[in-house]
Structures are given as C-alpha cells and as structure tokens.
Amino acid sequence: MASDRPSTPPPKSAADNANLPPGSPLTPEQVKRIEINRLKAKALRDQREAEVRKQNAAPSFKRSDSSNVPAGQKRAHSAISTSNLPATLRDGRSKDPAKKGGFRPLDDIQPARNFTKYVEYDFSKMTDTKGGFLTADDDPHNKALYAPNAEDKPAHMTLKEWERHQLLRSLRDRKEGPFEPGLSIMKKDGSQMCRECESLEIDWKWEEVFGCAICNACKDKLPEKYSLLTKTEAREDYLLTDPELKDEELLPHLERPNPHKATFHNMMLFLRYQVEEYAFGKKWGSAEALDEEFARREKEKKRRKEDKFKSKLQELKKKTRVDAYRRSRKSGGGGGGFGDEMGNGGKHTHTWGRAVENDEGVGVKTCVDCGMEVEELEF
C-alpha cells in the first residue's frame, strides 16, 4: 500500500545534470503556442465553472451568504438580482423600476391625510413681483423676471475669480488703476486740466459725473466749494424741491451706497458750488433772498404749530367743562341735564346772557338759571 503512494522524486544531483546535453532556449513560435494553449485552458475552465453555478443557482429571490462563496469567486447574478421580487417583500422600493428609472424609495410613500394639501416651496428660487411670489416654473418664458442678478456670484466662477471681477468693475466705475485715462502734455484743453491749479491729475469720475475738472489736492484745500452735499442738506438748506434735485441736467449727482443700511436707496451727492450757483443765481436770486425765504417759512411753520396747539387746547377745555358740569349734576349740586327744568320739575329752558370775551379772545355765554357756560364762535 505504501508503494502505491505517489512521492516526489529526489532532485537530481549536479553530476547527473552534467552528463545531460544543455537545453536550447524556446523559440518565439513556441512561446506563442504555449500562451495560446494557456488562454484556451483558462476559457474552458471558466465555462465549466459558469455551467456549474447556473445549475446550482436557486430560482427564487434568495441572497446567498458571502461565507458560502468559494474564495476567489464572484457570487452568481441570480443571487443578487432583483428582477424577481416576491410580493411580500417590504424593502420600500418602487414596484415598477423600469418606468421610474430605477429604485426610488420615496416615490411610493404617500403623505398622511392631514398633509395632503401641504406644499413645500423653495423661496430661494422665487421672485417677489410685488403681486405675489412666482417661480420660474410658473412663467418659464419670462426672461426679464428671472434674469440672473448681477450682484450674485455666477455658478461657473470661483470665489477668487468673483472677487477679482468685482475689483475690476469697481476700478472701471471709478476710472482708476488700469482704466484711468492716459495723460499727455500735448493736450492744452482746459476741460482736461484742474480748474484751480491747472494740474493734469484730475478726478476723472468727477469730470464724468459733474463735468468738473478738479484734482484731489484742490478738493481737500477748498471744501467750502468742492464738498459734497446730501439730498437732505440740499433740500433743507437751499430750499430745493425733489423734482429739481432729480433733474440730472439741472443738478448732476453722484450715487453712493447708503451708510446707514445696505438695503436703503443709494445716497445722492451734489457738488456744493453747483447747488449754490443754481440756488443763488437762478431760483432765489441771492443769498439774502434765500435767508429771507428761509425766515418766512420758519415763521409760517411756527404759526401753524401754535394754531394747532391752540385748537387742541380749546377742544380740551370744552371737554373738561362739560365733564365738570356732568359730575356736578350727578353729585347733587347745581345744574342738570340739557333741557331739564330747574326747581319746579318741568323742562328747563336755558336763558343765555350776553357773550363775554375771555382771555383767549373767545366769546362765552352763561345761563342765568343754571350757570352753564358755552363758547360762541363767530365765522
């Protein structure tokens, strides 16, 4: 029995190998045939293994345990396929994946009865049209309503690119840096030189908006002439109206972001000497006429305020007198209700005396019997 057992032959000694003729190397044709035979054998082995797996595969939907799969082999497709789902399987997936583009767990989930009318909106995609909040789905062809906001960062830009784009736009608006117009000593046009010191380094933004060629040094040196006024200052100090201030041909203005709040309207800044030229020269005639008009308006404002105060005071006095008379009647003192008889139980008829003017200049009449006072106004 022991003689039938296969055994490994002992390695040949160096003496035995020395007696054998040296082996010749394999030719390229031989190497090619060996590789072809190896690939054919591998393909036949894979084919036999596939047939074995197909015969052993279960027809029902049953996931095979990974521990039962031999090492180095993949699980059969039928073991992981979901084409034949049993009706009692509760995995939350849709029953018709071909129609819905794959398994989507939330498609077949129905809301509760109390929430069937609930609609969830994405306010980031809505536009306030002052007549309701609308989305692009409501009116997809309205390009003007859903145009991208120029102040928002585009989706294709990185944050660094967007910051650089904003910086370039700011420099372009202010005409600074690479967007500043070139200087030349050949130009002798007075509009391109400072009106005070004849310098060529003028503020190009002011020259574009106000039409005033002035350098930064002269602006700081002469603030009483080249300082900026807000819309409120121009309206209150120079008595200008809103239509006049909004007319850019009459009074050009420079817009700046509101420092109080970013959501407020932009400030309108006016050049002081232009406002004074229009107010003193065209509208009021002189600074003295403007002062007179200002004093007249202040006096008229004070008079209206005093008249309003006197009117409120008279109403308060009337109410106080009537309330005092009613309290006196209820407490058992003199007087009674309007039309009541005083003393004999009948109807009382007031007998008014002569109107007497009080300290405020208002005529007051007094009933001779009950002493009630009423004011008399003459129109």
Short mmCIF file of C-alpha atoms in Angstrom, two decimals:
data_model
loop_
_atom_site.label_atom_id
_atom_site.label_comp_id
_atom_site.label_asym_id
_atom_site.label_seq_id
_atom_site.Cartn_x
_atom_site.Cartn_y
_atom_site.Cartn_z
CA MET A 1 0.00 0.00 0.00
CA ALA A 2 2.85 2.26 0.81
CA SER A 3 4.42 1.54 -2.56
CA ASP A 4 1.32 2.89 -4.41
CA ARG A 5 1.55 6.28 -2.71
CA PRO A 6 2.99 8.92 -5.09
CA SER A 7 6.17 10.52 -3.88
CA THR A 8 8.25 13.38 -5.00
CA PRO A 9 11.32 12.23 -6.88
CA PRO A 10 14.58 13.30 -5.35
CA PRO A 11 16.27 16.23 -7.01
CA LYS A 12 18.96 15.36 -9.45
CA SER A 13 22.45 15.96 -8.39
CA ALA A 14 24.85 18.25 -10.19
CA ALA A 15 26.76 15.22 -11.50
CA ASP A 16 23.65 13.88 -13.25
CA ASN A 17 22.92 17.26 -14.81
CA ALA A 18 26.45 17.50 -16.04
CA ASN A 19 26.07 14.34 -18.12
CA LEU A 20 22.90 15.74 -19.90
CA PRO A 21 23.24 17.88 -23.03
CA PRO A 22 22.49 21.57 -22.49
CA GLY A 23 18.82 22.57 -23.27
CA SER A 24 18.15 25.00 -26.14
CA PRO A 25 16.06 28.19 -25.43
CA LEU A 26 12.40 28.37 -26.57
CA THR A 27 11.71 29.98 -29.89
CA PRO A 28 9.13 32.79 -30.25
CA GLU A 29 6.79 30.44 -32.04
CA GLN A 30 6.89 28.01 -29.14
CA VAL A 31 6.24 30.78 -26.61
CA LYS A 32 3.24 31.89 -28.66
CA ARG A 33 1.72 28.40 -28.79
CA ILE A 34 2.21 27.97 -25.05
CA GLU A 35 0.39 31.27 -24.33
CA ILE A 36 -2.50 30.37 -26.68
CA ASN A 37 -2.94 26.98 -25.05
CA ARG A 38 -2.90 28.56 -21.61
CA LEU A 39 -5.66 31.04 -22.55
CA LYS A 40 -7.78 28.26 -24.12
CA ALA A 41 -7.49 26.16 -20.97
CA LYS A 42 -8.47 29.14 -18.81
CA ALA A 43 -11.51 29.85 -21.00
CA LEU A 44 -12.65 26.21 -20.80
CA ARG A 45 -12.28 26.24 -17.03
CA ASP A 46 -14.35 29.43 -16.72
CA GLN A 47 -17.04 27.96 -18.96
CA ARG A 48 -17.31 24.79 -16.83
CA GLU A 49 -17.49 26.83 -13.63
CA ALA A 50 -20.25 29.01 -15.10
CA GLU A 51 -22.31 25.95 -16.04
CA VAL A 52 -21.92 24.55 -12.54
CA ARG A 53 -23.05 27.83 -10.95
CA LYS A 54 -26.03 28.02 -13.30
CA GLN A 55 -27.18 24.51 -12.34
CA ASN A 56 -26.78 25.16 -8.61
CA ALA A 57 -28.49 28.60 -8.69
CA ALA A 58 -31.88 28.84 -6.87
CA PRO A 59 -34.85 30.08 -8.96
CA SER A 60 -36.35 32.20 -6.12
CA PHE A 61 -35.08 35.51 -4.80
CA LYS A 62 -32.59 34.50 -2.15
CA ARG A 63 -29.44 36.29 -1.31
CA SER A 64 -26.51 33.93 -0.85
CA ASP A 65 -24.29 34.30 2.12
CA SER A 66 -20.83 35.54 1.28
CA SER A 67 -19.40 32.83 3.55
CA ASN A 68 -20.69 30.10 1.20
CA VAL A 69 -18.91 31.53 -1.85
CA PRO A 70 -15.51 29.97 -2.51
CA ALA A 71 -12.54 32.23 -2.19
CA GLY A 72 -11.60 34.00 -5.39
CA GLN A 73 -15.04 33.57 -7.00
CA LYS A 74 -17.88 36.07 -7.51
CA ARG A 75 -21.47 35.44 -6.47
CA ALA A 76 -23.91 34.36 -9.13
CA HIS A 77 -26.01 37.06 -10.78
CA SER A 78 -29.22 35.33 -9.78
CA ALA A 79 -28.16 35.53 -6.15
CA ILE A 80 -28.06 39.33 -6.20
CA SER A 81 -30.61 40.08 -8.95
CA THR A 82 -33.78 41.99 -8.02
CA SER A 83 -35.75 41.21 -11.17
CA ASN A 84 -37.97 38.62 -9.45
CA LEU A 85 -39.11 40.32 -6.26
CA PRO A 86 -41.72 38.50 -4.19
CA ALA A 87 -44.97 40.34 -3.48
CA THR A 88 -44.42 40.11 0.28
CA LEU A 89 -41.00 41.77 0.20
CA ARG A 90 -41.10 45.05 2.16
CA ASP A 91 -37.98 46.95 1.14
CA GLY A 92 -39.66 50.33 0.40
CA ARG A 93 -38.64 50.30 -3.26
CA SER A 94 -40.89 51.02 -6.18
CA LYS A 95 -42.70 48.14 -7.87
CA ASP A 96 -42.03 49.41 -11.38
CA PRO A 97 -38.36 50.36 -11.59
CA ALA A 98 -38.28 50.34 -15.40
CA LYS A 99 -40.89 53.10 -15.59
CA LYS A 100 -39.41 55.27 -12.84
CA GLY A 101 -35.80 54.97 -13.82
CA GLY A 102 -34.61 52.65 -11.06
CA PHE A 103 -35.49 52.05 -7.45
CA ARG A 104 -36.59 55.24 -5.69
CA PRO A 105 -37.71 54.61 -2.10
CA LEU A 106 -39.68 57.87 -1.69
CA ASP A 107 -41.83 57.57 -4.82
CA ASP A 108 -44.46 55.26 -3.36
CA ILE A 109 -44.60 56.90 0.08
CA GLN A 110 -47.93 58.69 0.44
CA PRO A 111 -48.43 61.61 2.86
CA ALA A 112 -50.87 61.47 5.73
CA ARG A 113 -54.43 62.60 5.15
CA ASN A 114 -53.97 65.83 7.12
CA PHE A 115 -50.98 66.84 5.00
CA THR A 116 -52.26 66.07 1.51
CA LYS A 117 -52.74 69.81 0.76
CA TYR A 118 -49.35 70.82 2.16
CA VAL A 119 -46.98 72.29 -0.43
CA GLU A 120 -43.32 72.97 0.28
CA TYR A 121 -41.84 75.97 -1.52
CA ASP A 122 -38.21 76.86 -2.16
CA PHE A 123 -38.09 80.61 -1.53
CA SER A 124 -34.54 80.84 -2.89
CA LYS A 125 -35.96 80.21 -6.40
CA MET A 126 -38.83 82.70 -6.07
CA THR A 127 -39.10 86.31 -7.18
CA ASP A 128 -41.08 88.96 -5.32
CA THR A 129 -43.10 90.64 -8.09
CA LYS A 130 -44.98 92.89 -5.60
CA GLY A 131 -48.06 90.99 -6.68
CA GLY A 132 -47.10 87.55 -5.40
CA PHE A 133 -44.14 85.22 -5.21
CA LEU A 134 -43.58 83.44 -8.54
CA THR A 135 -41.10 80.79 -9.59
CA ALA A 136 -39.60 80.07 -12.97
CA ASP A 137 -41.96 77.08 -13.33
CA ASP A 138 -44.98 79.42 -13.25
CA ASP A 139 -43.71 81.54 -16.15
CA PRO A 140 -40.68 79.85 -17.74
CA HIS A 141 -40.62 82.15 -20.79
CA ASN A 142 -40.30 85.38 -18.82
CA LYS A 143 -36.59 86.07 -19.23
CA ALA A 144 -36.80 89.58 -17.76
CA LEU A 145 -38.36 88.38 -14.50
CA TYR A 146 -35.92 85.56 -13.87
CA ALA A 147 -32.78 87.19 -15.22
CA PRO A 148 -29.69 86.43 -13.11
CA ASN A 149 -28.82 89.09 -10.57
CA ALA A 150 -25.64 90.96 -11.47
CA GLU A 151 -24.71 91.27 -7.80
CA ASP A 152 -24.68 87.49 -7.22
CA LYS A 153 -21.70 85.30 -7.98
CA PRO A 154 -22.16 83.22 -11.14
CA ALA A 155 -22.07 79.47 -10.70
CA HIS A 156 -19.13 78.97 -13.08
CA MET A 157 -16.88 81.39 -11.15
CA THR A 158 -14.78 80.60 -8.15
CA LEU A 159 -14.74 82.94 -5.16
CA LYS A 160 -11.31 84.27 -6.06
CA GLU A 161 -12.36 84.97 -9.66
CA TRP A 162 -15.52 86.70 -8.48
CA GLU A 163 -13.55 88.96 -6.10
CA ARG A 164 -11.19 89.89 -8.91
CA HIS A 165 -14.14 90.62 -11.20
CA GLN A 166 -15.71 92.92 -8.57
CA LEU A 167 -12.40 94.74 -8.07
CA LEU A 168 -12.03 95.35 -11.80
CA ARG A 169 -15.61 96.57 -12.07
CA SER A 170 -15.06 98.98 -9.16
CA LEU A 171 -11.87 100.34 -10.76
CA ARG A 172 -13.68 100.72 -14.08
CA ASP A 173 -16.50 102.69 -12.46
CA ARG A 174 -14.07 105.00 -10.64
CA LYS A 175 -11.73 105.23 -13.64
CA GLU A 176 -8.74 104.25 -11.55
CA GLY A 177 -5.80 101.91 -11.98
CA PRO A 178 -5.59 100.43 -15.48
CA PHE A 179 -8.82 102.21 -16.51
CA GLU A 180 -7.56 105.72 -15.79
CA PRO A 181 -7.29 107.82 -18.98
CA GLY A 182 -3.77 108.48 -20.13
CA LEU A 183 -2.05 111.82 -19.52
CA SER A 184 -0.34 113.78 -22.24
CA ILE A 185 1.49 117.11 -22.14
CA MET A 186 0.36 117.75 -25.71
CA LYS A 187 -3.22 118.38 -24.60
CA LYS A 188 -3.95 122.01 -23.85
CA ASP A 189 -7.70 121.64 -23.49
CA GLY A 190 -8.83 123.39 -20.31
CA SER A 191 -11.53 120.77 -19.61
CA GLN A 192 -8.82 118.18 -19.02
CA MET A 193 -6.89 120.33 -16.55
CA CYS A 194 -7.68 121.28 -12.97
CA ARG A 195 -9.72 124.47 -12.90
CA GLU A 196 -7.86 125.72 -9.83
CA CYS A 197 -4.20 124.72 -10.23
CA GLU A 198 -4.18 123.55 -13.88
CA SER A 199 -2.89 120.14 -12.91
CA LEU A 200 -3.34 117.21 -15.27
CA GLU A 201 -4.06 114.68 -12.48
CA ILE A 202 -7.77 115.36 -12.16
CA ASP A 203 -10.53 113.20 -10.71
CA TRP A 204 -11.94 111.53 -13.81
CA LYS A 205 -15.05 110.31 -12.01
CA TRP A 206 -15.99 113.87 -11.06
CA GLU A 207 -15.21 115.03 -14.57
CA GLU A 208 -17.59 112.40 -15.97
CA VAL A 209 -20.44 112.91 -13.47
CA PHE A 210 -20.28 116.61 -12.54
CA GLY A 211 -18.40 117.91 -15.56
CA CYS A 212 -15.93 119.48 -13.12
CA ALA A 213 -12.20 119.05 -13.75
CA ILE A 214 -10.64 119.22 -10.30
CA CYS A 215 -7.71 117.42 -8.68
CA ASN A 216 -7.81 115.71 -5.29
CA ALA A 217 -5.48 118.28 -3.70
CA CYS A 218 -7.78 121.18 -4.60
CA LYS A 219 -10.82 119.27 -3.36
CA ASP A 220 -9.23 118.94 0.07
CA LYS A 221 -7.94 122.53 0.02
CA LEU A 222 -11.31 124.13 -0.84
CA PRO A 223 -14.05 122.22 0.99
CA GLU A 224 -16.37 125.25 1.05
CA LYS A 225 -16.59 124.99 -2.73
CA TYR A 226 -15.96 121.35 -3.68
CA SER A 227 -17.52 119.43 -0.80
CA LEU A 228 -20.45 117.08 -1.40
CA LEU A 229 -23.98 117.70 -0.14
CA THR A 230 -26.60 115.06 0.52
CA LYS A 231 -30.11 115.32 -0.86
CA THR A 232 -31.49 116.22 2.57
CA GLU A 233 -28.97 119.04 3.05
CA ALA A 234 -29.70 120.49 -0.39
CA ARG A 235 -33.44 120.36 0.24
CA GLU A 236 -33.38 121.87 3.74
CA ASP A 237 -30.51 124.39 3.49
CA TYR A 238 -31.09 125.66 -0.05
CA LEU A 239 -34.88 125.05 -0.21
CA LEU A 240 -34.72 122.98 -3.37
CA THR A 241 -37.52 120.64 -4.40
CA ASP A 242 -37.33 116.93 -5.25
CA PRO A 243 -38.04 117.42 -8.99
CA GLU A 244 -35.16 119.89 -9.17
CA LEU A 245 -32.80 117.51 -7.38
CA LYS A 246 -33.79 114.56 -9.58
CA ASP A 247 -33.12 116.50 -12.79
CA GLU A 248 -29.61 115.40 -13.78
CA GLU A 249 -29.31 118.05 -16.47
CA LEU A 250 -30.06 120.74 -13.90
CA LEU A 251 -28.09 119.33 -10.96
CA PRO A 252 -25.92 116.26 -11.66
CA HIS A 253 -25.43 113.96 -8.72
CA LEU A 254 -23.14 111.13 -7.68
CA GLU A 255 -24.61 107.95 -6.19
CA ARG A 256 -23.00 106.14 -3.28
CA PRO A 257 -24.20 103.18 -1.12
CA ASN A 258 -26.23 104.23 1.90
CA PRO A 259 -24.02 104.08 5.03
CA HIS A 260 -26.97 103.56 7.37
CA LYS A 261 -28.19 100.31 5.84
CA ALA A 262 -27.21 98.39 2.74
CA THR A 263 -30.84 97.78 1.74
CA PHE A 264 -31.70 101.51 1.69
CA HIS A 265 -31.63 103.55 -1.51
CA ASN A 266 -28.30 104.92 -2.64
CA MET A 267 -27.31 108.39 -1.47
CA MET A 268 -27.48 111.27 -3.95
CA LEU A 269 -24.46 113.55 -3.52
CA PHE A 270 -24.36 117.03 -5.09
CA LEU A 271 -21.44 119.38 -5.63
CA ARG A 272 -21.70 122.37 -3.33
CA TYR A 273 -20.72 125.12 -5.75
CA GLN A 274 -23.17 123.82 -8.39
CA VAL A 275 -26.02 123.79 -5.87
CA GLU A 276 -25.16 127.33 -4.72
CA GLU A 277 -24.93 128.63 -8.27
CA TYR A 278 -28.40 127.33 -9.06
CA ALA A 279 -29.99 128.36 -5.74
CA PHE A 280 -28.42 131.84 -5.54
CA GLY A 281 -28.33 132.69 -9.21
CA LYS A 282 -31.44 131.12 -10.78
CA LYS A 283 -34.01 130.27 -8.14
CA TRP A 284 -33.76 132.82 -5.30
CA GLY A 285 -31.57 135.49 -6.85
CA SER A 286 -29.13 135.97 -3.98
CA ALA A 287 -28.09 134.55 -0.62
CA GLU A 288 -30.05 137.32 1.19
CA ALA A 289 -33.24 136.38 -0.65
CA LEU A 290 -32.70 132.75 0.34
CA ASP A 291 -32.27 133.79 4.00
CA GLU A 292 -35.48 135.84 3.85
CA GLU A 293 -37.41 132.93 2.36
CA PHE A 294 -35.99 130.62 5.00
CA ALA A 295 -37.02 133.01 7.82
CA ARG A 296 -40.52 133.39 6.30
CA ARG A 297 -41.01 129.63 6.14
CA GLU A 298 -39.78 129.18 9.70
CA LYS A 299 -42.21 131.86 10.90
CA GLU A 300 -45.07 130.26 9.00
CA LYS A 301 -44.17 126.88 10.42
CA LYS A 302 -44.15 128.28 13.94
CA ARG A 303 -47.54 129.97 13.40
CA ARG A 304 -49.14 126.77 12.14
CA LYS A 305 -47.73 124.92 15.10
CA GLU A 306 -49.15 127.45 17.55
CA ASP A 307 -52.56 127.41 15.86
CA LYS A 308 -52.65 123.65 16.07
CA PHE A 309 -51.75 123.79 19.74
CA LYS A 310 -54.49 126.36 20.47
CA SER A 311 -57.05 124.29 18.61
CA LYS A 312 -56.17 121.21 20.65
CA LEU A 313 -56.29 123.26 23.84
CA GLN A 314 -59.75 124.63 23.06
CA GLU A 315 -61.08 121.14 22.44
CA LEU A 316 -59.62 120.01 25.74
CA LYS A 317 -61.23 122.94 27.60
CA LYS A 318 -64.64 122.20 26.10
CA LYS A 319 -64.41 118.58 27.09
CA THR A 320 -63.27 119.49 30.60
CA ARG A 321 -66.15 121.95 31.18
CA VAL A 322 -68.80 119.51 30.01
CA ASP A 323 -67.33 116.72 32.18
CA ALA A 324 -67.23 119.03 35.23
CA TYR A 325 -70.86 120.02 34.69
CA ARG A 326 -71.97 116.39 34.44
CA ARG A 327 -70.06 115.41 37.57
CA SER A 328 -71.66 118.31 39.45
CA ARG A 329 -75.14 117.24 38.34
CA LYS A 330 -74.59 113.62 39.40
CA SER A 331 -73.26 114.62 42.83
CA GLY A 332 -76.45 116.55 43.64
CA GLY A 333 -75.06 120.01 43.09
CA GLY A 334 -76.48 122.75 40.92
CA GLY A 335 -77.27 122.15 37.31
CA GLY A 336 -78.92 119.33 35.45
CA GLY A 337 -79.17 117.68 32.09
CA PHE A 338 -79.75 119.61 28.92
CA GLY A 339 -83.44 120.60 28.69
CA ASP A 340 -84.21 119.74 32.35
CA GLU A 341 -86.35 122.10 34.45
CA MET A 342 -84.58 123.61 37.40
CA GLY A 343 -86.68 123.63 40.61
CA ASN A 344 -90.30 123.05 39.57
CA GLY A 345 -89.88 119.56 37.98
CA GLY A 346 -90.58 120.62 34.38
CA LYS A 347 -88.37 121.13 31.39
CA HIS A 348 -85.61 123.67 31.80
CA THR A 349 -85.01 126.25 29.12
CA HIS A 350 -81.65 127.96 29.22
CA THR A 351 -81.64 131.69 29.36
CA TRP A 352 -78.32 132.80 28.00
CA GLY A 353 -76.76 136.04 28.98
CA ARG A 354 -74.63 138.34 26.92
CA ALA A 355 -71.48 136.90 25.37
CA VAL A 356 -68.36 137.94 27.28
CA GLU A 357 -64.92 137.64 25.70
CA ASN A 358 -62.45 135.68 27.83
CA ASP A 359 -58.65 135.87 27.95
CA GLU A 360 -58.21 133.79 24.81
CA GLY A 361 -60.48 136.05 22.81
CA VAL A 362 -63.38 133.58 22.65
CA GLY A 363 -66.92 134.68 23.50
CA VAL A 364 -68.52 132.82 26.45
CA LYS A 365 -72.27 132.80 27.30
CA THR A 366 -73.59 131.83 30.75
CA CYS A 367 -77.07 130.51 31.57
CA VAL A 368 -78.78 132.82 34.08
CA ASP A 369 -80.64 129.97 35.82
CA CYS A 370 -78.22 127.01 35.93
CA GLY A 371 -74.88 128.75 35.40
CA MET A 372 -73.78 126.58 32.47
CA GLU A 373 -71.22 128.17 30.17
CA VAL A 374 -70.86 127.65 26.43
CA GLU A 375 -68.42 129.17 23.98
CA GLU A 376 -69.64 131.08 20.99
CA LEU A 377 -67.62 131.10 17.81
CA GLU A 378 -68.28 133.67 15.10
CA PHE A 379 -67.47 132.79 11.47
#
